[in-house]
Amino acid sequence: MESGPIDHLIFLGKRLLQATLVMFVISLIGFSIQDNLGDPLRELLGQSVSEAERQALRDQMGLNDPFLVQYGRFLSKAVQGDLGDSYFFKRPALDVIADKFIATLELVIGATLIIVFISVPMGCYCAIKPNGWISRAVMGISIVGISIPVFLTAIFCIYLFSVELGWMPSFGRGETTAPFGWESGFFNVDGLVHLVLPSISLASIMLPLFIRLIRSEMMEVLESEYIRFAWAKGLNKYRVWFLHALKNTLLPVITVGGVQIGTMLAYTILTETVFQWPGMGFLFLEAVNRVDTPLIIAYIIVVGLIFVVTNTVVDVIYTLVNPTVRIAGKAS
Amino acid sequence: MALLDVSNLNVEFPTRHGTLHALRDVSFTLDKGERLGIVGESGAGKSLAAFAIINLLSKPGRISGGTITFEGQDLTAMDTDALRSIRGNRISMIFQDPMMTLNPVLTIGTQMVETLQAHRRISHAEAKRIAIAKLREVTIPSPEERFDSYPHELSGGMRQRVVIAIALLTDPSIIIADEPTTALDVTIQAEIMALMLDLCETHDVGLILITHDLGVVSEVTQRVNVMYAGRVIETGSTRDIIDAPKHPYTRGLIAALPQQNEAAQRLNQIPGSMPSLDGIPPGCAFNPRCPHVGERCRREIPALRALGEQQVACHSAEEVAALAGNGGSAS
């Protein structure tokens, strides 16, 4: 009956295979859109270069080769970590993205922390006291929260906290320090202060969703027989709520959470643009404006990779937390 | 004085369409080490009566009248903390479906140790020792290993044994078992029932057995309450009621039991079905289904009255008792 370490390895192997397949498809899609983004030579060379020279450069860059040849070349370089050079920065696209990655990661971590520390207690409270006025208010506000787009929340935050109240900076990343070798705003007050408004804006779209999800999952769990049995055993209410009920509540939430972290990356494009946050999303928007094709493709692949990695990690975590899944994984 | 004395217990469910009276004037007692059966169809209120004792009614149900005296204290007047010290400690419960009763994400050991630690100042090691001893007592093989198992690693019968072990952990004086074998395979049912009976006898634990199975009741219990539409309609010693039922409903239930010595006969059944709580007819709730129904039955709710050794709530009880033939206890 017990699932051994072998089963875990098989499970992990399957997941990694799936992840590789997904990455392959993403790379194919990412690569095939490049022809539809306009002529990169125009951006590179401007108007004053003759047609003959253009063709020569085209041949030199391999842009005239058949699609599959180009893709094969791209793929073989990609697995070695080379996604081409950015036309604008004249540097490897991956390096350019890596420079901006920490800034975006800070934003995602900030928003995730806000979501976790607010949605779990609030969701639990609303499930335990569903008819209290606080729960009704939270539910009402969350409906509004879901319907307001991120850029509007961001602009409202800037207006209220930066313009009217003057408590918070309205744009930029603030001061960064590098105590562990990479530049981050996490380790000084100015950097953290700059992080507050963008994190809130980014969290605003997911937070109501998670509060509602946790509330409905927990309400369902609280009705279950094993919770009734926990009460019948005479356990104290905090143990029933925060061990027996919460642990069962969080299992489905973890799965949704993994997917949503990926989705949050998409929203960083909006948040970073509004707050002029020098991250990947902002970089991507600039790259689109400049038709910097290698950078655009690299961004798509990096984001796809993050998506796939978080989902795989979440799946693995899920099997570790949920004892029943280990058997299911074995049976399949 | 009885260990448990339930007197005129009323339970109601306030709904948007008015208040539903789920239990009306339910009274019974349980002595130390006594085994009482509560029988009836689904919806008769037998589980409610049991859950009401430790105030575990599902919302919005509430006790609207009556007293529940346990060891001299009125449970209905107790605050939550005082009641919690009785739940799972002095009065334990066994639920119907062992597949749903244990928390899927916690080990058997965790769910046992926490029960002991909720009621006693006890170290984890000591609690574990007691838990494993109880697992052994309910005949679970290799209890030390099972202690660290999750519920899904055990079969239904094994899980119900674990639930019984949990119920016994704190040496309670009463165990309330709500259809403890209904969800199990037929072959396991007898095993579990025999185990429960044995454990109740060795530990001198009182048992309230809720079931629709009169066969089980006759094997296990000493006294029985028959319930219909939220009322106790007949009560007495199990022997008397099985041999000489005096309520037409009880009589119908017994007639519906399959007879082993009469092969290939159609089972008798009581025509119609029990009314829902919002559709209880005036007079005796059983009157639309009753073969002995009279004019009075449609007007007047029969009170529980002594007739021979048992008590019965029926206007025509004497008539029914006479039909029972050898039921000579009708005085």
XYZ file of C-alpha atoms in Angstrom:
663
model
C 0.000 0.000 0.000
C 2.808 2.462 0.892
C 4.254 4.448 -1.981
C 8.008 4.190 -2.030
C 10.730 6.519 -3.304
C 10.678 4.682 -6.670
C 7.088 5.806 -7.247
C 8.132 9.347 -6.485
C 10.922 9.158 -9.042
C 8.590 7.742 -11.698
C 6.098 10.488 -10.935
C 8.817 13.123 -11.131
C 10.097 11.644 -14.392
C 6.649 11.811 -15.983
C 6.203 15.410 -14.903
C 9.600 16.404 -16.290
C 8.788 14.728 -19.599
C 5.518 16.629 -19.800
C 7.310 19.853 -18.937
C 9.860 19.319 -21.701
C 7.092 18.686 -24.202
C 5.299 21.868 -23.208
C 8.540 23.846 -23.527
C 9.073 22.438 -27.003
C 5.616 23.596 -28.095
C 6.155 27.032 -26.561
C 9.458 27.418 -28.373
C 7.835 26.424 -31.677
C 5.027 28.936 -31.265
C 7.393 31.620 -30.022
C 9.744 31.121 -32.911
C 7.088 30.982 -35.611
C 5.618 34.382 -34.727
C 8.829 36.187 -35.579
C 7.942 36.558 -39.275
C 4.751 38.324 -38.335
C 6.348 41.061 -36.280
C 7.668 43.196 -39.147
C 11.070 43.409 -40.785
C 13.854 43.481 -38.220
C 16.315 44.881 -40.791
C 14.406 48.111 -41.029
C 14.846 48.625 -37.320
C 18.461 47.566 -37.480
C 19.622 49.504 -40.501
C 17.231 52.370 -41.033
C 16.213 53.710 -44.474
C 19.555 54.580 -46.013
C 20.897 51.123 -46.798
C 20.572 49.683 -50.311
C 18.467 46.637 -51.150
C 21.560 44.593 -52.165
C 23.180 45.211 -48.813
C 19.962 44.272 -47.085
C 19.834 40.946 -48.921
C 23.451 40.249 -48.060
C 22.762 40.872 -44.393
C 19.623 38.711 -44.625
C 21.680 35.809 -45.975
C 24.344 36.400 -43.381
C 21.763 36.301 -40.576
C 20.145 33.196 -42.023
C 16.776 34.905 -42.471
C 16.374 33.446 -45.989
C 16.755 29.823 -44.935
C 13.695 27.537 -44.856
C 11.648 27.749 -41.654
C 12.598 24.341 -40.316
C 16.312 25.004 -40.837
C 15.996 28.287 -38.990
C 14.031 26.635 -36.215
C 16.508 23.773 -35.915
C 19.338 26.262 -35.613
C 17.361 28.238 -33.044
C 16.558 25.121 -31.016
C 20.101 23.761 -30.964
C 21.335 27.126 -29.735
C 18.461 27.456 -27.298
C 19.266 24.232 -25.437
C 22.750 25.640 -24.925
C 21.222 28.725 -23.365
C 21.601 30.999 -26.391
C 18.355 32.632 -27.499
C 20.004 35.048 -29.900
C 21.163 38.648 -29.490
C 18.836 41.536 -28.868
C 18.845 43.847 -31.899
C 18.524 46.916 -29.727
C 20.879 46.103 -26.842
C 23.362 44.230 -29.043
C 23.772 41.691 -26.228
C 22.469 38.136 -25.688
C 18.705 38.401 -25.165
C 18.840 36.066 -22.187
C 21.376 38.322 -20.442
C 19.176 41.346 -21.002
C 16.214 39.510 -19.501
C 18.286 38.149 -16.626
C 19.230 41.709 -15.680
C 15.560 42.584 -15.318
C 14.450 39.290 -13.857
C 15.183 40.104 -10.211
C 13.048 43.249 -10.367
C 10.064 41.281 -11.666
C 10.682 38.503 -9.174
C 10.602 41.050 -6.351
C 7.247 42.242 -7.567
C 5.822 38.712 -7.835
C 7.163 37.764 -4.388
C 5.756 40.955 -2.877
C 2.343 40.323 -4.414
C 2.397 36.634 -3.432
C 3.185 37.511 0.181
C 0.326 40.015 0.254
C -2.037 37.425 -1.240
C -1.030 34.606 1.118
C -1.059 36.663 4.301
C -4.387 38.312 3.544
C -6.362 35.671 1.675
C -5.760 32.757 4.073
C -6.932 34.479 7.285
C -9.720 36.358 5.491
C -10.933 33.292 3.607
C -10.956 31.281 6.829
C -12.770 34.006 8.725
C -15.448 34.332 6.044
C -15.936 30.551 6.044
C -16.171 30.281 9.828
C -18.505 33.253 10.252
C -20.256 33.421 6.877
C -23.107 35.592 8.122
C -21.136 38.208 10.045
C -21.101 41.745 8.686
C -17.317 41.585 8.185
C -17.717 38.523 5.950
C -20.490 40.168 3.982
C -18.378 43.290 3.523
C -15.316 41.280 2.424
C -17.409 39.289 -0.055
C -18.961 42.476 -1.450
C -15.629 44.269 -1.827
C -14.039 41.202 -3.402
C -16.638 41.198 -6.187
C -15.679 44.803 -6.928
C -11.982 43.895 -6.672
C -12.255 41.129 -9.229
C -13.928 43.419 -11.725
C -11.430 46.307 -11.578
C -8.530 45.961 -14.042
C -4.980 46.090 -12.706
C -3.984 49.303 -14.447
C -6.945 51.105 -12.907
C -6.032 49.902 -9.406
C -2.469 50.973 -10.074
C -3.462 54.447 -11.220
C -5.838 54.814 -8.270
C -3.070 53.752 -5.856
C -0.702 56.321 -7.362
C -3.344 59.023 -7.174
C -4.265 58.311 -3.555
C -0.982 57.359 -1.904
C 1.525 59.274 -4.021
C -0.260 62.346 -5.330
C -2.832 63.147 -2.639
C -1.283 61.714 0.512
C 2.340 61.707 -0.616
C 3.173 58.615 1.439
C 4.614 56.467 -1.308
C 6.825 56.958 -4.355
C 4.836 56.771 -7.577
C 7.355 55.103 -9.872
C 10.664 53.270 -10.157
C 12.411 50.648 -8.144
C 14.234 52.862 -5.677
C 17.604 52.118 -4.213
C 19.027 48.634 -4.645
C 21.854 46.911 -2.844
C 23.630 43.647 -3.546
C 24.485 41.867 -0.295
C 24.235 38.438 -1.945
C 25.687 39.257 -5.329
C 22.504 40.388 -7.082
C 20.975 43.846 -7.059
C 17.764 43.872 -5.082
C 15.478 46.344 -3.371
C 14.602 43.871 -0.639
C 17.446 44.827 1.661
C 16.938 48.527 2.166
C 14.061 50.720 3.223
C 13.895 52.780 0.042
C 13.684 49.668 -2.136
C 10.952 48.173 0.022
C 8.944 51.402 0.058
C 9.048 51.502 -3.734
C 7.822 47.905 -3.810
C 4.647 48.546 -1.812
C 2.310 50.135 -4.376
C 3.295 47.936 -7.352
C 2.905 44.792 -5.207
C -0.524 45.885 -3.997
C -1.630 46.601 -7.556
C -0.374 43.276 -8.809
C -1.958 41.439 -5.870
C -5.272 43.239 -6.280
C -6.457 41.069 -9.148
C -5.695 37.726 -7.469
C -6.492 38.573 -3.871
C -10.315 38.602 -4.155
C -10.162 35.405 -6.187
C -8.161 33.630 -3.490
C -10.295 34.915 -0.623
C -13.389 33.572 -2.369
C -11.701 30.300 -3.290
C -10.437 29.655 0.244
C -13.797 30.631 1.706
C -15.822 28.293 -0.480
C -13.376 25.393 -0.102
C -13.288 25.823 3.661
C -17.074 26.064 3.957
C -17.345 22.791 2.110
C -14.713 21.160 4.313
C -16.412 22.428 7.495
C -19.559 20.551 6.477
C -17.729 17.256 6.091
C -18.102 14.244 8.340
C -14.498 14.258 9.496
C -14.901 17.798 10.819
C -18.039 16.750 12.634
C -16.094 13.838 14.067
C -13.322 16.229 15.126
C -15.932 18.239 17.069
C -17.333 15.003 18.512
C -13.854 14.155 19.800
C -13.986 17.323 21.883
C -11.074 19.052 20.141
C -10.594 22.732 20.681
C -12.017 24.916 17.944
C -8.692 26.320 16.780
C -7.363 22.813 16.201
C -10.489 21.892 14.233
C -10.368 25.050 12.126
C -6.676 25.542 11.549
C -5.434 21.974 11.402
C -8.280 19.657 10.424
C -10.134 22.061 8.141
C -7.376 24.337 6.839
C -5.090 21.538 5.715
C -7.851 20.041 3.598
C -8.840 23.490 2.341
C -5.360 24.399 1.134
C -4.841 21.304 -1.038
C -6.958 22.522 -3.975
C -5.803 26.093 -3.328
C -2.156 25.090 -3.845
C -2.981 23.778 -7.324
C -4.808 26.926 -8.342
C -2.067 29.001 -6.747
C 0.611 27.443 -8.950
C -1.261 28.336 -12.105
C -2.029 31.825 -10.851
C 1.636 32.630 -10.124
C 2.205 32.100 -13.831
C -0.749 34.297 -14.707
C 0.604 36.950 -12.380
C 3.707 37.179 -14.586
C 1.442 38.280 -17.403
C -0.019 41.027 -15.237
C 3.473 42.300 -14.398
C 3.543 43.770 -17.902
C 0.708 46.139 -16.936
C 1.921 46.864 -13.421
C 5.503 47.475 -14.496
C 4.376 49.798 -17.262
C 2.211 51.933 -14.987
C 4.877 52.139 -12.261
C 7.842 52.364 -14.675
C 9.203 49.328 -12.859
C 12.379 48.221 -14.628
C 11.435 44.534 -14.889
C 10.879 41.922 -17.565
C 7.358 43.048 -18.370
C 8.388 46.631 -18.997
C 11.306 45.353 -21.059
C 8.952 43.192 -23.118
C 6.703 46.126 -23.969
C 9.739 48.142 -25.080
C 10.932 45.185 -27.160
C 7.561 45.014 -28.912
C 7.734 48.710 -29.751
C 11.230 48.252 -31.189
C 10.402 44.987 -33.039
C 13.317 43.437 -31.142
C 12.349 39.932 -32.252
C 15.002 37.858 -30.441
C 14.164 39.630 -27.199
C 10.420 39.051 -27.681
C 10.940 35.346 -28.368
C 13.351 35.038 -25.452
C 10.794 36.670 -23.164
C 8.043 34.288 -24.300
C 10.288 31.312 -23.700
C 11.505 32.511 -20.301
C 7.943 33.207 -19.115
C 6.826 29.840 -20.506
C 9.674 28.190 -18.636
C 8.733 29.905 -15.372
C 5.126 28.806 -15.902
C 6.116 25.199 -16.522
C 8.595 25.105 -13.653
C 6.143 26.555 -11.096
C 3.446 24.121 -12.198
C 5.770 21.161 -11.940
C 7.018 22.288 -8.533
C 3.428 22.768 -7.344
C 2.505 19.271 -8.538
C 5.432 17.808 -6.654
C 4.617 19.795 -3.500
C 1.005 18.674 -3.778
C 1.982 15.010 -3.728
C 4.117 15.636 -0.677
C 1.318 17.374 1.243
C -1.571 15.182 0.148
C -1.099 11.578 1.230
C -3.872 10.280 -1.015
C -2.345 11.555 -4.256
C 0.719 9.372 -3.843
C -1.416 6.296 -4.325
C -3.294 7.827 -7.242
C -0.003 8.649 -8.953
C 1.078 5.062 -8.444
C -2.128 3.607 -9.824
C -2.050 5.604 -13.054
C -30.433 7.700 39.178
C -29.803 6.974 35.540
C -26.431 7.813 33.983
C -28.147 9.705 31.196
C -31.665 11.082 31.444
C -33.129 12.734 28.371
C -36.396 14.379 29.240
C -38.908 16.016 26.882
C -36.202 16.888 24.359
C -37.379 19.134 21.532
C -35.244 20.031 18.516
C -36.296 22.511 15.878
C -34.945 23.871 12.621
C -35.901 27.464 11.901
C -36.270 27.839 8.128
C -37.512 30.545 5.830
C -40.850 28.756 5.568
C -41.357 28.451 9.287
C -39.979 26.315 12.058
C -39.682 22.573 11.554
C -40.049 20.492 14.685
C -37.629 17.637 14.174
C -37.881 16.122 17.647
C -40.897 16.375 19.949
C -40.864 15.440 23.604
C -38.298 12.684 23.271
C -37.530 11.077 26.629
C -35.359 8.122 27.517
C -32.799 7.034 30.067
C -29.619 5.010 29.977
C -28.087 3.258 32.972
C -24.403 2.533 33.457
C -23.307 -0.194 31.071
C -26.767 -0.447 29.520
C -27.273 -0.836 25.775
C -30.163 1.065 24.215
C -31.287 0.829 20.608
C -32.981 3.664 18.763
C -34.737 2.391 15.639
C -36.799 3.959 12.918
C -36.798 4.805 9.229
C -34.485 7.455 7.771
C -35.710 10.865 8.864
C -37.439 9.619 12.004
C -35.073 11.742 14.092
C -33.015 8.962 15.599
C -29.656 10.442 14.621
C -30.824 13.890 15.673
C -31.671 12.575 19.120
C -28.143 11.219 19.387
C -26.379 14.316 18.082
C -28.519 16.528 20.312
C -27.099 14.803 23.406
C -23.650 16.316 22.832
C -25.116 19.329 21.009
C -23.625 18.543 17.619
C -26.743 19.410 15.642
C -26.084 20.656 12.136
C -27.048 24.279 11.668
C -29.552 25.801 12.061
C -30.908 23.031 14.291
C -31.204 23.791 17.984
C -32.555 22.344 21.175
C -35.739 24.236 21.921
C -36.821 22.468 25.058
C -36.198 19.663 27.507
C -33.227 18.612 29.572
C -30.357 16.167 29.068
C -28.976 15.130 32.431
C -25.641 13.337 32.357
C -23.980 12.347 35.643
C -26.169 14.883 37.397
C -25.389 17.825 35.105
C -27.754 19.332 32.532
C -25.893 19.285 29.201
C -28.334 21.718 27.598
C -27.356 24.397 30.125
C -23.611 23.925 29.692
C -21.292 26.397 27.972
C -19.205 25.282 24.998
C -16.024 24.587 26.958
C -17.745 22.482 29.592
C -19.550 20.533 26.890
C -16.283 20.053 25.011
C -14.762 18.404 28.074
C -17.566 15.821 27.904
C -17.591 15.268 24.143
C -15.168 12.604 23.079
C -14.180 12.175 26.709
C -17.173 10.957 28.755
C -19.494 10.504 25.754
C -17.894 9.298 22.512
C -19.380 8.881 19.073
C -19.002 6.398 16.246
C -20.230 7.616 12.884
C -21.888 5.840 10.028
C -19.338 5.923 7.231
C -15.752 5.164 8.275
C -14.567 6.324 4.830
C -15.686 9.866 5.697
C -15.100 9.962 9.449
C -11.317 10.110 9.554
C -9.482 13.154 8.302
C -7.739 12.122 5.043
C -4.648 14.288 5.529
C -3.776 13.333 9.105
C -2.296 10.033 10.253
C -4.256 7.630 12.419
C -1.759 8.361 15.187
C -2.278 12.125 15.037
C -6.034 11.693 15.180
C -5.758 9.433 18.206
C -3.141 11.354 20.169
C -4.969 14.677 19.754
C -8.115 13.144 21.260
C -6.248 12.086 24.381
C -4.389 15.375 24.615
C -7.639 17.319 24.286
C -8.871 15.805 27.533
C -5.808 14.889 29.570
C -2.472 16.425 30.421
C -0.441 13.692 28.839
C 2.844 13.413 26.952
C 2.893 12.408 23.308
C 4.761 9.202 24.149
C 2.226 8.206 26.788
C -0.692 9.040 24.468
C 0.923 6.968 21.730
C 1.279 4.018 24.107
C -2.432 4.171 25.004
C -3.430 4.615 21.349
C -1.474 1.558 20.232
C -2.940 -0.491 23.068
C -6.443 0.496 21.916
C -5.624 -0.345 18.295
C -4.515 -3.753 19.500
C -7.720 -4.124 21.473
C -9.855 -3.559 18.353
C -7.751 -6.302 16.692
C -5.889 -4.179 14.188
C -2.863 -6.086 12.930
C 0.576 -4.504 13.528
C -0.821 -1.450 15.366
C 2.633 0.189 15.638
C 2.783 0.491 11.847
C -0.875 1.460 11.497
C -0.300 4.284 13.966
C 1.671 6.082 11.248
C -0.720 5.162 8.416
C -3.111 7.505 6.690
C -6.798 6.526 6.615
C -6.797 5.732 2.878
C -4.249 2.991 3.479
C -6.843 1.041 5.480
C -9.972 -0.834 4.395
C -13.444 0.268 5.493
C -13.678 -2.351 8.214
C -10.213 -1.410 9.539
C -11.138 2.256 9.521
C -14.264 1.585 11.550
C -12.096 -0.332 14.020
C -9.868 2.751 14.259
C -12.945 4.920 14.894
C -14.039 2.501 17.632
C -10.535 2.639 19.108
C -10.729 6.461 19.116
C -14.134 6.295 20.813
C -12.686 4.057 23.528
C -9.465 6.041 24.071
C -10.657 8.099 27.007
C -12.640 5.294 28.709
C -16.003 6.994 28.164
C -19.118 5.991 30.050
C -21.337 6.232 26.955
C -20.688 5.505 23.299
C -23.218 6.754 20.771
C -22.999 4.710 17.577
C -24.872 6.138 14.584
C -25.520 3.249 12.186
C -21.957 1.997 12.711
C -22.174 -0.902 10.274
C -24.492 0.430 7.558
C -21.672 1.523 5.244
C -19.717 -1.727 5.580
C -19.739 -4.986 3.649
C -22.216 -7.489 4.993
C -19.459 -9.896 6.004
C -17.700 -7.186 8.016
C -20.915 -5.914 9.654
C -21.328 -8.861 12.008
C -17.638 -8.743 12.920
C -17.750 -5.047 13.844
C -21.012 -5.451 15.769
C -19.613 -8.384 17.739
C -16.474 -6.384 18.496
C -18.505 -3.416 19.746
C -20.691 -5.604 21.912
C -17.638 -7.309 23.372
C -15.844 -4.031 24.103
C -18.922 -2.461 25.696
C -19.275 -5.459 27.983
C -15.596 -5.634 29.005
C -15.364 -1.904 29.704
C -18.882 -1.594 31.124
C -19.630 1.205 28.641
C -23.185 2.307 27.958
C -24.157 2.132 24.285
C -26.767 4.059 22.358
C -27.087 2.231 19.059
C -28.889 4.050 16.293
C -29.994 1.750 13.512
C -32.829 0.782 11.216
C -31.895 -2.864 11.592
C -34.115 -4.610 14.128
C -32.024 -7.747 13.752
C -28.946 -5.947 15.098
C -31.030 -4.335 17.833
C -32.308 -7.697 19.052
C -28.780 -9.096 19.235
C -27.045 -6.180 20.898
C -29.394 -4.059 22.963
C -31.324 -4.534 26.169
C -33.865 -1.784 25.613
C -35.167 -0.075 22.509
C -36.857 3.173 21.479
C -38.877 3.075 18.280
C -39.107 6.496 16.661
C -41.465 7.856 14.045
C -41.607 11.415 12.655
C -39.646 12.911 15.544
C -41.399 11.116 18.410
C -40.711 8.026 20.447
C -43.753 5.857 19.706
C -42.823 2.717 21.570
C -40.216 1.941 24.198
C -39.419 -1.001 26.426
C -37.157 -3.991 26.751
C -35.886 -5.315 23.448
C -37.266 -8.781 24.184
C -40.804 -7.506 24.863
C -40.900 -5.253 21.835
C -39.569 -7.832 19.397
C -41.870 -10.556 20.775
C -44.985 -8.467 21.299
C -44.964 -5.109 19.524
C -47.896 -2.916 20.566
C -47.584 -0.118 18.054
C -48.776 -0.880 14.515
C -45.600 0.755 13.159
C -43.281 -1.459 15.232
C -45.375 -4.413 14.206
C -44.927 -3.410 10.570
C -41.150 -3.072 11.013
C -40.906 -6.547 12.506
C -43.137 -8.044 9.830
C -40.857 -6.494 7.220
C -37.853 -8.488 8.483
C -36.964 -11.395 6.191
C -37.876 -14.731 7.801
C -35.165 -17.328 7.528
C -37.413 -20.364 7.781
C -39.865 -19.268 5.130
C -38.105 -19.467 1.798
C -38.817 -17.307 -1.257
C -41.573 -15.180 0.198
C -42.209 -11.594 -0.741
C -41.092 -9.295 2.052
C -43.858 -7.524 3.878
C -43.698 -3.788 3.727
C -45.462 -0.909 5.377
C -47.471 0.901 2.682
C -46.627 4.556 2.058
C -43.653 6.443 3.442
C -42.872 8.535 6.478
C -44.076 12.143 6.154
C -41.474 14.883 5.844
C -41.219 17.328 8.729
C -43.321 19.976 7.023
C -46.058 17.519 6.080
C -46.903 15.714 9.311
C -50.635 14.972 9.323
C -52.830 16.057 12.251
C -53.413 13.492 14.951
C -51.127 10.460 14.984
C -48.328 10.958 12.427
C -48.631 7.316 11.391
C -52.379 7.390 10.692
C -52.248 7.512 6.843
C -50.238 4.261 6.803
C -51.892 2.530 9.734
C -54.088 -0.559 9.252
C -55.812 0.120 12.596
C -56.585 3.774 11.976
C -59.716 5.141 13.641
C -61.499 8.474 13.822
C -59.651 9.446 17.000
C -56.262 8.821 15.363
C -56.893 11.616 12.854
C -57.752 14.141 15.554
C -55.708 13.451 18.625
C -51.974 12.849 19.022
C -51.594 9.703 21.147
C -49.457 10.147 24.264
C -46.889 7.594 25.378
C -48.621 5.380 27.970
C -47.702 2.246 29.861
C -49.155 -0.956 28.532
C -47.805 -4.108 30.080
C -44.002 -3.956 30.335
C -43.540 -1.348 27.636
C -44.755 2.126 26.787
C -46.593 2.859 23.581
C -48.115 5.893 21.858
C -51.125 4.454 20.063
C -54.895 4.728 20.565
C -55.387 1.179 19.297
C -52.489 -0.432 21.157
C -54.685 -2.982 22.949
C -56.082 -4.125 19.622
C -52.560 -4.478 18.158
C -51.323 -6.294 21.271
C -54.141 -8.798 20.973
C -53.134 -9.467 17.347
C -49.650 -10.351 18.476
C -51.238 -13.548 19.838
C -48.689 -14.977 22.219
C -47.727 -11.468 23.361
C -49.366 -12.193 26.702
C -47.859 -9.193 28.433
C -50.989 -7.138 27.615
C -52.530 -6.899 31.032
